[in-house]
XYZ file of C-alpha atoms in Angstrom:
518
model
C 43.452 112.434 109.410
C 42.413 112.507 113.163
C 41.783 116.148 112.931
C 39.745 115.910 109.753
C 37.488 113.148 111.228
C 36.997 115.269 114.446
C 36.046 118.423 112.305
C 33.616 116.354 110.186
C 31.864 115.152 113.348
C 31.687 118.804 114.772
C 30.382 120.044 111.415
C 27.682 117.359 111.307
C 26.446 118.450 114.836
C 26.740 122.146 113.987
C 23.604 121.998 111.908
C 21.553 120.498 114.563
C 23.038 121.420 117.977
C 25.077 124.608 117.123
C 24.348 127.649 114.948
C 25.488 127.938 111.456
C 29.069 127.890 110.150
C 29.665 130.400 107.290
C 33.336 129.884 106.693
C 35.621 127.319 108.001
C 39.229 126.570 106.746
C 41.835 124.469 108.374
C 44.098 124.174 105.328
C 44.299 120.345 105.818
C 43.323 119.831 102.155
C 46.282 120.377 99.749
C 43.977 122.282 97.376
C 42.689 124.660 99.993
C 45.168 127.375 98.875
C 43.279 127.585 95.714
C 40.311 129.120 97.586
C 42.360 132.278 98.073
C 42.382 134.395 94.978
C 45.100 137.030 94.257
C 43.759 140.541 93.495
C 44.553 141.997 89.954
C 44.614 145.479 91.451
C 48.529 145.526 91.682
C 51.485 143.424 90.382
C 53.667 143.319 93.402
C 51.616 140.942 95.554
C 53.630 138.419 97.550
C 53.235 134.756 97.129
C 51.601 132.318 99.625
C 51.886 128.688 100.254
C 50.698 125.971 102.585
C 53.190 125.179 105.329
C 53.204 123.753 108.874
C 56.415 125.877 109.701
C 59.641 124.832 111.166
C 57.980 123.712 114.466
C 54.506 122.481 114.895
C 52.211 120.581 117.235
C 50.858 118.088 114.619
C 52.017 117.039 111.217
C 48.573 117.395 109.508
C 46.735 119.751 111.808
C 49.364 122.587 111.865
C 49.369 123.223 108.159
C 48.397 126.810 107.428
C 48.635 129.710 104.876
C 52.159 131.176 105.039
C 53.367 134.533 103.518
C 56.502 133.666 101.474
C 58.046 137.008 100.441
C 59.683 139.839 102.375
C 58.717 143.510 102.174
C 55.582 142.757 100.112
C 51.945 143.546 100.069
C 49.416 140.712 100.152
C 45.951 141.070 98.690
C 43.910 137.762 98.556
C 40.295 137.029 98.990
C 38.219 133.850 99.789
C 34.522 133.480 99.403
C 32.161 132.390 102.230
C 30.123 129.364 101.971
C 27.092 131.510 102.165
C 26.649 135.212 102.613
C 26.247 136.251 106.326
C 23.987 139.002 107.463
C 24.529 139.179 111.227
C 21.257 141.126 112.166
C 19.670 139.456 115.233
C 22.562 136.921 115.391
C 25.847 136.564 117.221
C 28.833 137.013 115.194
C 32.080 135.287 115.781
C 35.475 135.476 113.850
C 38.223 133.351 115.035
C 41.694 132.303 113.583
C 45.186 131.598 114.676
C 48.428 133.346 113.805
C 52.032 132.246 114.137
C 54.721 134.875 113.754
C 57.271 132.189 112.974
C 59.804 134.671 111.607
C 60.187 136.570 114.941
C 58.198 139.478 113.640
C 59.592 143.089 113.569
C 57.028 144.811 111.462
C 53.842 143.258 110.024
C 50.132 142.875 110.184
C 48.234 139.582 110.498
C 44.639 140.737 110.500
C 41.678 139.683 108.368
C 39.106 141.870 106.658
C 35.430 140.732 106.216
C 34.195 142.058 102.956
C 30.710 142.650 101.642
C 29.081 140.201 99.045
C 29.226 142.909 96.230
C 32.928 142.907 96.270
C 34.838 142.294 93.037
C 37.860 140.057 94.082
C 39.875 141.076 91.057
C 39.853 144.778 92.114
C 40.359 144.227 95.840
C 43.004 146.527 97.406
C 43.513 148.749 100.574
C 40.725 151.116 99.521
C 38.044 148.486 99.167
C 35.014 148.725 101.482
C 35.012 146.298 104.314
C 32.622 145.435 107.316
C 35.135 144.232 109.977
C 38.921 144.228 110.275
C 40.289 142.196 113.215
C 43.681 140.850 114.197
C 47.141 141.581 115.371
C 49.435 144.325 113.972
C 53.035 144.667 115.175
C 55.659 147.174 114.122
C 58.518 147.608 116.494
C 58.367 147.385 120.330
C 55.859 150.170 120.927
C 53.458 150.207 117.957
C 51.451 147.075 118.709
C 47.718 146.491 118.897
C 44.950 144.189 117.980
C 42.749 145.982 115.494
C 39.061 145.766 116.039
C 37.524 148.008 113.432
C 33.817 147.997 112.550
C 32.023 149.843 109.746
C 28.988 151.947 110.657
C 27.219 154.208 108.175
C 30.290 153.750 105.761
C 32.664 154.940 108.477
C 35.416 152.719 109.823
C 35.676 153.058 113.616
C 38.527 151.624 115.743
C 37.944 150.333 119.100
C 38.900 153.056 121.768
C 40.955 150.627 123.824
C 44.401 149.200 123.030
C 44.498 145.362 123.181
C 48.095 144.011 123.132
C 48.810 141.214 120.772
C 51.138 138.214 121.223
C 54.525 138.758 119.510
C 56.216 135.457 120.163
C 56.787 132.695 117.707
C 54.064 130.337 118.666
C 50.515 129.988 117.477
C 47.998 132.130 119.144
C 44.128 132.171 118.745
C 42.277 135.535 118.233
C 38.447 135.576 118.819
C 36.014 138.517 118.154
C 32.585 137.856 119.346
C 29.879 140.382 118.945
C 26.663 139.314 120.533
C 23.053 140.040 119.293
C 22.498 142.281 122.361
C 25.166 144.665 121.241
C 27.803 143.531 123.745
C 31.127 142.084 122.680
C 34.202 140.062 123.823
C 37.814 140.050 122.445
C 39.697 136.960 123.375
C 43.297 135.859 122.948
C 43.996 132.215 123.606
C 40.437 131.774 125.139
C 41.147 134.570 127.659
C 38.957 137.652 127.569
C 41.087 140.803 126.934
C 38.232 143.344 126.579
C 34.461 143.205 126.805
C 31.554 145.516 127.172
C 28.861 147.436 125.321
C 29.686 148.141 121.601
C 28.441 151.649 121.802
C 30.833 152.417 124.820
C 33.926 151.176 122.893
C 33.025 152.357 119.388
C 31.915 156.006 119.586
C 29.620 155.914 116.602
C 26.329 156.889 118.391
C 25.564 160.140 120.161
C 25.997 159.932 123.987
C 22.827 158.821 125.678
C 23.118 161.678 128.197
C 24.558 165.142 127.955
C 25.051 168.057 130.423
C 21.861 170.134 130.807
C 22.560 173.200 128.677
C 20.056 175.220 130.651
C 21.495 174.488 134.030
C 23.398 177.273 135.866
C 25.731 177.171 138.889
C 24.025 178.214 142.214
C 25.174 181.628 143.481
C 26.105 180.042 146.850
C 28.123 177.279 145.228
C 31.805 177.255 146.580
C 34.062 175.574 144.096
C 37.350 176.642 145.816
C 39.553 176.739 147.550
C 39.527 173.177 148.994
C 41.754 174.016 151.924
C 41.718 177.147 154.086
C 43.747 178.508 157.046
C 42.319 177.520 160.467
C 40.744 180.706 161.854
C 41.053 179.295 165.382
C 44.707 178.578 165.226
C 46.980 180.928 167.273
C 50.660 181.554 167.154
C 52.516 180.139 170.279
C 53.837 182.716 172.753
C 57.385 181.272 172.555
C 57.421 181.398 168.587
C 60.358 183.380 167.449
C 59.766 184.634 163.908
C 62.810 186.953 163.610
C 65.352 187.891 163.212
C 66.956 185.180 161.107
C 70.508 186.153 161.998
C 72.015 187.661 165.216
C 75.499 189.102 166.223
C 77.765 186.189 167.424
C 77.803 186.631 171.273
C 81.106 184.787 171.596
C 82.956 186.864 169.092
C 85.754 189.213 170.381
C 87.407 192.206 168.802
C 90.992 191.361 167.610
C 93.739 192.795 169.722
C 95.330 194.401 166.702
C 92.047 196.188 165.725
C 92.561 199.824 165.229
C 89.125 201.807 165.489
C 90.766 204.776 163.812
C 92.239 202.875 160.985
C 89.767 199.982 160.772
C 86.484 201.680 161.833
C 84.096 200.533 164.553
C 84.403 196.791 165.125
C 81.172 194.729 164.907
C 80.926 191.066 165.640
C 80.036 188.649 162.792
C 76.486 187.583 162.242
C 75.338 184.017 162.887
C 71.946 182.174 162.450
C 69.490 182.796 165.158
C 69.198 179.351 166.997
C 65.720 180.307 168.220
C 64.328 181.436 164.795
C 61.360 179.284 163.606
C 60.382 181.183 160.464
C 57.273 183.026 159.707
C 54.409 181.584 161.467
C 51.339 180.487 159.529
C 48.215 178.905 160.677
C 47.602 175.291 159.912
C 45.457 174.405 156.881
C 42.083 172.640 157.235
C 39.442 171.476 154.787
C 37.098 174.201 153.677
C 33.746 173.250 155.101
C 31.923 175.099 152.438
C 33.768 173.598 149.488
C 31.529 171.641 147.119
C 33.898 170.779 144.445
C 33.953 171.808 140.785
C 30.434 172.468 139.540
C 29.166 170.564 136.607
C 25.908 170.786 134.922
C 23.580 167.746 135.761
C 23.103 165.191 132.985
C 19.991 164.838 131.098
C 18.774 162.414 128.319
C 20.185 163.391 124.964
C 17.250 164.290 122.786
C 19.561 163.297 119.786
C 20.231 159.859 121.047
C 18.452 157.063 119.468
C 19.245 153.376 119.580
C 20.231 151.858 116.279
C 19.312 148.222 115.678
C 21.766 148.139 112.815
C 24.738 149.006 114.970
C 27.379 146.233 114.661
C 25.219 144.546 111.957
C 27.377 143.291 109.136
C 26.637 141.819 105.589
C 29.686 139.414 104.771
C 30.553 137.692 101.558
C 34.298 137.422 101.495
C 37.383 137.054 103.738
C 40.243 139.513 102.700
C 43.879 139.413 103.414
C 45.145 142.878 102.812
C 48.460 143.418 104.654
C 51.999 144.642 104.445
C 54.895 142.754 106.113
C 58.717 143.441 106.314
C 59.591 139.888 107.068
C 57.797 136.939 105.758
C 56.847 133.711 107.493
C 53.591 134.613 109.088
C 51.048 131.647 109.102
C 47.285 131.880 109.339
C 45.241 128.871 110.230
C 41.942 127.600 111.506
C 39.861 130.520 110.113
C 36.215 130.421 111.380
C 33.083 132.536 110.919
C 30.001 131.428 112.810
C 27.050 132.609 114.733
C 27.755 130.210 117.685
C 30.448 130.804 120.270
C 30.187 127.224 121.701
C 31.002 125.789 118.366
C 33.803 128.237 117.851
C 35.169 127.168 121.361
C 34.987 123.397 120.334
C 36.534 124.064 116.986
C 39.356 126.094 118.608
C 40.066 123.294 121.151
C 40.262 120.578 118.454
C 42.378 122.604 116.103
C 44.716 124.704 118.332
C 44.346 124.215 122.150
C 45.081 120.396 122.042
C 48.319 121.015 120.337
C 49.760 124.050 122.199
C 52.039 122.015 124.558
C 53.314 119.835 121.629
C 54.117 123.056 119.705
C 55.985 124.524 122.678
C 58.045 121.283 122.950
C 58.768 121.164 119.285
C 59.803 124.947 119.362
C 62.213 124.111 122.203
C 63.863 121.291 120.226
C 64.457 123.697 117.295
C 65.675 126.345 119.595
C 68.068 123.870 121.355
C 69.319 122.671 118.029
C 69.870 126.283 116.806
C 71.623 127.196 120.116
C 73.851 124.140 119.739
C 74.641 125.034 116.171
C 75.435 128.646 117.236
C 77.622 127.393 120.100
C 79.506 125.034 117.557
C 79.922 128.016 115.153
C 81.220 130.079 117.953
C 83.781 127.518 119.192
C 84.932 126.972 115.535
C 85.393 130.712 115.220
C 87.193 130.942 118.431
C 89.451 127.986 117.507
C 90.145 129.616 114.180
C 90.989 132.918 115.769
C 93.228 131.125 118.305
C 95.141 129.262 115.389
C 95.535 132.695 113.632
C 96.828 134.259 116.799
C 99.222 131.411 117.232
C 100.431 131.505 113.649
C 100.867 135.250 114.077
C 102.862 134.844 117.213
C 104.989 132.178 115.441
C 105.660 134.513 112.636
C 106.623 137.160 115.033
C 109.003 134.925 116.854
C 110.419 134.080 113.415
C 110.916 137.646 112.612
C 112.480 138.272 115.981
C 114.937 135.374 115.472
C 115.684 136.765 111.954
C 116.269 140.330 113.487
C 118.576 138.720 116.102
C 120.513 136.867 113.449
C 120.927 139.997 111.424
C 122.151 141.887 114.594
C 124.735 139.088 115.081
C 125.877 139.310 111.572
C 126.177 143.116 111.850
C 128.189 142.748 114.969
C 130.510 140.143 113.217
C 130.975 142.512 110.463
C 131.821 145.392 112.942
C 134.307 143.095 114.575
C 135.848 142.086 111.347
C 136.106 145.774 110.370
C 137.799 146.585 113.529
C 140.360 143.737 112.960
C 140.905 145.142 109.458
C 141.505 148.588 110.787
C 144.076 147.172 113.424
C 145.823 145.456 110.462
C 145.878 148.653 108.426
C 147.522 150.533 111.540
C 150.264 147.874 111.780
C 150.884 148.075 108.011
C 150.934 151.838 108.249
C 153.738 151.613 110.768
C 155.817 149.389 108.494
C 155.332 151.585 105.504
C 155.954 154.857 107.292
C 159.510 154.832 106.148
C 158.475 154.449 102.497
C 156.094 157.383 102.616
C 158.747 160.128 102.251
C 160.080 158.436 99.164
C 156.572 158.284 97.682
C 155.996 161.959 98.522
C 159.335 162.899 96.904
C 158.489 160.830 93.703
C 155.108 162.604 93.647
C 156.619 166.005 94.001
C 159.155 165.127 91.165
C 156.345 163.970 88.938
C 154.548 167.312 89.517
C 157.619 169.233 88.993
C 158.213 167.377 85.657
C 154.675 168.174 84.600
C 155.108 171.805 85.372
C 158.523 172.303 83.583
C 157.238 171.752 80.104
C 154.295 174.010 80.777
C 156.685 176.637 81.936
C 159.099 176.221 79.041
C 156.164 176.214 76.584
C 154.898 179.344 78.225
C 158.249 181.073 77.922
C 158.925 180.005 74.336
C 155.524 180.571 72.755
C 153.838 183.805 72.534
C 150.159 183.510 71.607
C 147.176 185.854 71.935
C 145.600 186.456 75.347
C 142.819 184.002 74.493
C 145.213 181.296 73.678
C 147.122 181.853 76.820
C 143.966 181.365 78.874
C 143.170 178.139 77.314
C 146.744 177.015 77.883
C 146.598 177.991 81.472
C 143.447 176.035 82.013
C 144.850 172.982 80.241
C 147.961 173.103 82.380
C 145.806 173.494 85.498
C 143.756 170.300 84.451
C 146.968 168.335 83.696
C 148.136 169.137 87.178
C 144.934 168.043 88.810
C 145.101 164.727 86.715
C 148.659 164.119 87.807
C 147.647 164.671 91.521
C 144.704 162.218 91.157
C 146.846 159.627 89.527
C 149.447 159.928 92.293
C 146.725 159.793 94.923
C 145.205 156.739 93.359
C 148.455 155.023 93.086
C 149.322 155.725 96.716
C 145.812 154.328 97.778
C 146.447 151.090 95.871
C 149.883 150.617 97.415
C 148.280 151.280 100.877
C 145.619 148.637 100.226
C 148.228 146.107 99.071
C 150.155 146.763 102.128
C 147.186 146.398 104.415
C 146.289 143.026 102.778
C 150.003 141.929 103.166
C 149.870 143.043 106.774
C 146.589 141.168 107.370
C 148.067 138.038 105.795
C 151.165 138.323 108.013
C 149.002 138.754 111.051
C 147.004 135.520 110.267
C 150.104 133.591 109.566
C 151.523 134.793 112.885
C 148.295 133.728 114.617
C 148.612 130.309 113.103
C 152.137 129.869 114.352
C 150.946 130.967 117.853
C 148.224 128.254 117.583
C 150.874 125.615 116.699
C 153.012 126.689 119.535
C 150.024 126.509 121.898
C 149.215 122.990 120.566
C 152.761 121.834 120.956
C 152.758 123.062 124.570
C 149.443 121.226 125.190
C 150.839 118.102 123.745
C 153.814 118.308 126.012
C 151.634 118.823 129.077
């Protein structure tokens, strides 16, 4: 409300004290966004809305037009209060831009369009009078566009003005004066200024080299430096040789001239050698520099009163942005720089410090959130690490327990083996009897086969089958005898183990009785 009252007062004075205002939009009115009409030339146009952003200097004054969708084209137009022909007048375009999204690639410039434009057909190919504002893509491709149309040709300024790429609101001002000079300002500070024809090469040069001029015959254009003709080489100057025989060298005692040839001392650098002498260089007294033809007035040059004269009926928003969030605000077109200055102070400059403070609060909160998330993640990782370590310890304990059980089984197996050895000694006497019994069984199994073989005469084929049958029976008898022997040995081992355990119990009882007596 305070800002609206102030702007109303300024506007009231503008008609009497200041020049004219042709367009003014602060987006303080909730219906102001309806003044921006979307083009019908394409269907993939990004949406816009009114927003003060995540941080701002004033609840009401900071509301602006914000781009809402990522990786979209935006094509919108808004009509001026009245058409503006700038001939004989100053021209001022001013607005603020906030790259709230920490811009990586996206434009934030405005186009000023002729009154003949059809807003429904507005696109990137539509004719425009002026294009002005920041454009950023990456860390190196950055500039403030300042393009003017002259004779249906769009001409970019021949100097690169660097835009502001932080996340605060910045004010851009383009002022072309009626005397054909200009200023580009950012945040009320002049970034570039001069004559329009010197920064936009749309007119022929005022002066050109005289095409009829010829270089004088006595013109010396080189060299710039020559050798001093009066310089002389010093008498003690040694310019050779570079190397000499070493005067301190001696022929080795074992050198044989007949075998090794004539001995020569090794060469060393000449300590008096100073190199080839050259006279010192001096400036050429006859040198006049590179010859260029003198300049004369260009007969083709003619001042054009229509240079930087524009006929404006609409403001156009025709940009592409990768990341949405850009906010446009406080758009002004006027013919009075003083009014533009006061307007900028009341809508932007008065709230700069508050916006910086608000941004700091948001940054601190975000930093705190990130730190909390970092700590939470670190604690989670520490808990996982502890759980993993605990699991590893449990596995180690389990492995150790298994090793103990394996050792106990090995000890038990050793005890069983000792018991078997003792039982083997007790049954050693019985073994011959078992072997004799096995032999008798084998003999008894062989005798019927031999009798049958002697008493029955069959064909050769039947004899082979009978032989195989007898052989199989013998093997079966042997396996049965071996199995019976193994079972007996097992029973004997168990009996020996039981006897050993009983003997151990008796020893324990004796030890207990002795202990009781003591």
